Short mmCIF file of C-alpha atoms in Angstrom, two decimals:
data_model
loop_
_atom_site.label_atom_id
_atom_site.label_comp_id
_atom_site.label_asym_id
_atom_site.label_seq_id
_atom_site.Cartn_x
_atom_site.Cartn_y
_atom_site.Cartn_z
CA MET A 1 0.00 0.00 0.00
CA PRO A 2 1.31 3.46 -0.77
CA SER A 3 2.53 5.02 2.49
CA SER A 4 0.34 8.13 2.13
CA VAL A 5 -2.94 6.17 1.89
CA PRO A 6 -5.12 6.12 5.01
CA THR A 7 -6.17 2.71 6.25
CA ARG A 8 -9.62 3.76 7.52
CA PHE A 9 -12.31 4.03 4.86
CA ALA A 10 -13.75 7.16 6.48
CA ASP A 11 -10.36 8.84 6.02
CA LEU A 12 -10.28 7.86 2.35
CA LEU A 13 -13.61 9.58 1.81
CA ALA A 14 -12.52 12.55 3.91
CA GLN A 15 -9.55 13.10 1.56
CA CYS A 16 -11.70 12.68 -1.55
CA GLU A 17 -12.26 15.92 -3.44
CA ARG A 18 -14.38 15.14 -6.54
CA SER A 19 -15.59 11.58 -6.96
CA ALA A 20 -15.78 8.18 -5.37
CA VAL A 21 -17.08 5.28 -7.45
CA HIS A 22 -17.73 1.75 -6.30
CA LEU A 23 -18.15 -1.31 -8.53
CA GLU A 24 -19.64 -4.45 -7.01
CA MET A 25 -19.58 -7.63 -9.09
CA ARG A 26 -20.48 -10.46 -6.71
CA ASP A 27 -23.90 -12.01 -6.22
CA VAL A 28 -23.24 -12.86 -2.57
CA TYR A 29 -21.31 -11.07 0.15
CA ALA A 30 -20.80 -12.39 3.66
CA VAL A 31 -19.15 -9.45 5.38
CA ASP A 32 -19.39 -9.51 9.15
CA ASN A 33 -21.24 -6.22 9.62
CA GLU A 34 -24.10 -7.40 7.37
CA LYS A 35 -24.70 -10.87 8.84
CA GLY A 36 -27.23 -9.69 11.43
CA PRO A 37 -29.14 -7.29 9.15
CA PHE A 38 -29.24 -9.90 6.34
CA ALA A 39 -30.62 -12.53 8.75
CA GLN A 40 -33.24 -10.04 9.96
CA TRP A 41 -34.21 -9.24 6.37
CA LYS A 42 -34.54 -12.96 5.56
CA ALA A 43 -36.84 -13.26 8.61
CA GLY A 44 -39.11 -10.59 7.12
CA PHE A 45 -37.83 -7.29 8.53
CA ARG A 46 -38.00 -4.33 6.15
CA HIS A 47 -36.90 -0.75 6.80
CA ASP A 48 -39.70 1.79 6.82
CA PRO A 49 -38.72 4.61 4.43
CA ALA A 50 -40.76 7.04 6.54
CA ASP A 51 -38.84 6.15 9.73
CA ARG A 52 -35.42 7.46 8.78
CA ALA A 53 -34.13 7.39 12.36
CA SER A 54 -34.58 3.61 12.45
CA TRP A 55 -32.31 2.93 9.48
CA TRP A 56 -29.89 5.86 9.44
CA ARG A 57 -26.45 4.55 10.40
CA PRO A 58 -22.83 5.72 10.47
CA TRP A 59 -22.21 4.75 6.83
CA LEU A 60 -25.07 6.97 5.69
CA ASP A 61 -23.78 9.88 7.80
CA LEU A 62 -20.39 9.50 6.13
CA VAL A 63 -21.93 9.45 2.66
CA ALA A 64 -24.15 12.46 3.37
CA GLU A 65 -21.21 14.42 4.77
CA THR A 66 -19.03 13.56 1.76
CA VAL A 67 -21.74 14.41 -0.77
CA GLY A 68 -22.39 17.61 1.18
CA ARG A 69 -18.79 18.66 0.45
CA GLY A 70 -19.48 18.30 -3.28
CA VAL A 71 -18.06 14.81 -3.84
CA VAL A 72 -20.13 12.70 -6.23
CA ILE A 73 -20.54 9.12 -4.96
CA ARG A 74 -21.73 6.52 -7.45
CA ARG A 75 -22.20 2.78 -6.97
CA ALA A 76 -22.79 0.25 -9.75
CA ARG A 77 -23.72 -3.36 -9.21
CA ILE A 78 -23.35 -6.08 -11.82
CA VAL A 79 -25.83 -8.83 -10.98
CA SER A 80 -26.80 -12.24 -12.30
CA GLU A 81 -30.46 -12.74 -13.11
CA PRO A 82 -32.48 -14.17 -11.60
CA VAL A 83 -30.86 -12.39 -8.69
CA SER A 84 -29.62 -14.08 -5.53
CA GLU A 85 -31.37 -13.65 -2.21
CA TYR A 86 -28.51 -11.42 -1.12
CA ILE A 87 -29.03 -9.09 -4.10
CA ARG A 88 -32.74 -8.91 -3.22
CA TYR A 89 -31.64 -7.80 0.26
CA GLU A 90 -29.29 -5.17 -1.16
CA HIS A 91 -31.93 -3.89 -3.57
CA SER A 92 -34.56 -3.54 -0.84
CA ASN A 93 -32.20 -1.45 1.30
CA THR A 94 -30.64 0.69 -1.44
CA PHE A 95 -33.18 3.45 -0.86
CA THR A 96 -31.11 4.31 2.23
CA ASN A 97 -27.99 4.87 0.09
CA ILE A 98 -30.01 7.06 -2.26
CA ALA A 99 -31.38 9.07 0.68
CA ALA A 100 -27.81 9.72 1.84
CA GLY A 101 -26.82 11.04 -1.59
CA GLU A 102 -25.33 8.06 -3.43
CA GLN A 103 -26.30 7.42 -7.02
CA VAL A 104 -26.84 3.71 -7.72
CA ARG A 105 -27.27 1.71 -10.91
CA TRP A 106 -27.74 -1.99 -11.60
CA LEU A 107 -26.42 -3.87 -14.61
CA PRO A 108 -27.62 -7.37 -15.49
CA ARG A 109 -24.50 -9.51 -15.97
CA ARG A 110 -25.59 -10.52 -19.50
CA ARG A 111 -25.24 -6.87 -20.54
CA ALA A 112 -21.69 -6.64 -19.13
CA SER A 113 -20.08 -9.24 -21.39
CA GLY A 114 -18.36 -6.74 -23.69
CA ILE A 115 -16.86 -4.68 -20.86
CA ALA A 116 -13.23 -5.13 -19.78
CA LEU A 117 -13.57 -5.53 -16.01
CA PRO A 118 -10.93 -5.82 -13.31
CA GLY A 119 -10.85 -9.06 -11.36
CA ASN A 120 -12.06 -7.56 -8.10
CA ASP A 121 -14.63 -5.15 -6.73
CA PHE A 122 -13.17 -1.72 -6.12
CA TRP A 123 -13.56 1.85 -4.99
CA LEU A 124 -11.89 4.53 -7.11
CA PHE A 125 -11.24 7.88 -5.44
CA ASP A 126 -10.71 11.01 -7.56
CA ASP A 127 -9.68 8.83 -10.53
CA ARG A 128 -6.30 8.10 -8.92
CA LEU A 129 -6.55 5.82 -5.88
CA VAL A 130 -7.96 2.30 -6.15
CA ARG A 131 -9.09 0.32 -3.14
CA TRP A 132 -9.46 -3.30 -4.23
CA ASN A 133 -11.92 -5.31 -2.16
CA HIS A 134 -10.85 -8.95 -1.94
CA PHE A 135 -13.32 -11.71 -1.06
CA ALA A 136 -13.13 -15.45 -0.45
CA GLY A 137 -15.35 -17.84 -2.38
CA ASP A 138 -17.96 -17.74 0.38
CA GLY A 139 -18.17 -13.94 0.15
CA SER A 140 -16.24 -13.15 3.31
CA SER A 141 -13.89 -10.21 3.20
CA GLN A 142 -10.21 -10.93 2.73
CA GLY A 143 -9.28 -7.30 3.31
CA PRO A 144 -8.54 -4.37 1.04
CA GLU A 145 -5.51 -3.47 -1.01
CA HIS A 146 -4.67 0.03 -2.27
CA THR A 147 -2.82 1.24 -5.32
CA THR A 148 -2.13 4.53 -7.03
CA ASP A 149 -0.84 2.78 -10.16
CA PRO A 150 -2.14 4.93 -13.04
CA SER A 151 -2.89 1.90 -15.24
CA ALA A 152 -5.04 0.31 -12.52
CA ALA A 153 -6.88 3.60 -11.93
CA LYS A 154 -7.47 3.94 -15.68
CA LEU A 155 -8.79 0.38 -15.98
CA CYS A 156 -11.15 0.91 -13.04
CA GLY A 157 -12.34 4.29 -14.27
CA GLU A 158 -13.07 3.02 -17.78
CA ALA A 159 -14.76 -0.13 -16.48
CA PHE A 160 -16.92 1.81 -14.07
CA GLU A 161 -18.01 4.34 -16.70
CA ALA A 162 -18.92 1.55 -19.14
CA VAL A 163 -20.98 -0.22 -16.47
CA TRP A 164 -22.58 3.08 -15.43
CA GLU A 165 -23.53 3.90 -19.02
CA ARG A 166 -25.26 0.53 -19.49
CA GLY A 167 -26.66 0.37 -15.96
CA VAL A 168 -30.27 0.92 -14.94
CA PRO A 169 -30.94 3.61 -12.29
CA HIS A 170 -32.05 2.09 -9.00
CA ASP A 171 -35.59 3.45 -9.19
CA GLN A 172 -36.04 1.83 -12.61
CA TYR A 173 -34.39 -1.54 -11.99
CA GLU A 174 -36.83 -4.38 -11.48
CA ILE A 175 -35.61 -7.42 -9.60
CA ARG A 176 -35.83 -10.59 -11.68
#
């Protein structure tokens, strides 16, 4: 990792000046901080959009603060159809990301075939810093890796923009 890169994600967003884009390409994630909420969702719990206090959480504060500084945050998800149960969970909760200021699009995997994609999910900050997100086969996090390699940043930027262009805005994407 470059020595000048913060290790905390909140610090990465705090240093961001223009844009932060996130590409997700897995159909299942098993990250520790989502295990409880995913289990609750599977048991029938759904957030009430009118009860913002019940679903607002630190991540959403961070996004709202970052967007409030003028940083554009976009997230694109490439998904297999029919979608997995986990993607249904993500889709049902994405309204919270939108409320915080993120822009989100969904791209059916069949429509991504002609796009050159990196091998891992990533965040790209200000078109220069890549945070690779590594996962095990079961979806558990294997930790991040950072690079400021211009060729990696270019690959990620071009891949994200191609996915974004083909993607369907969240409010128009119908789960299949």
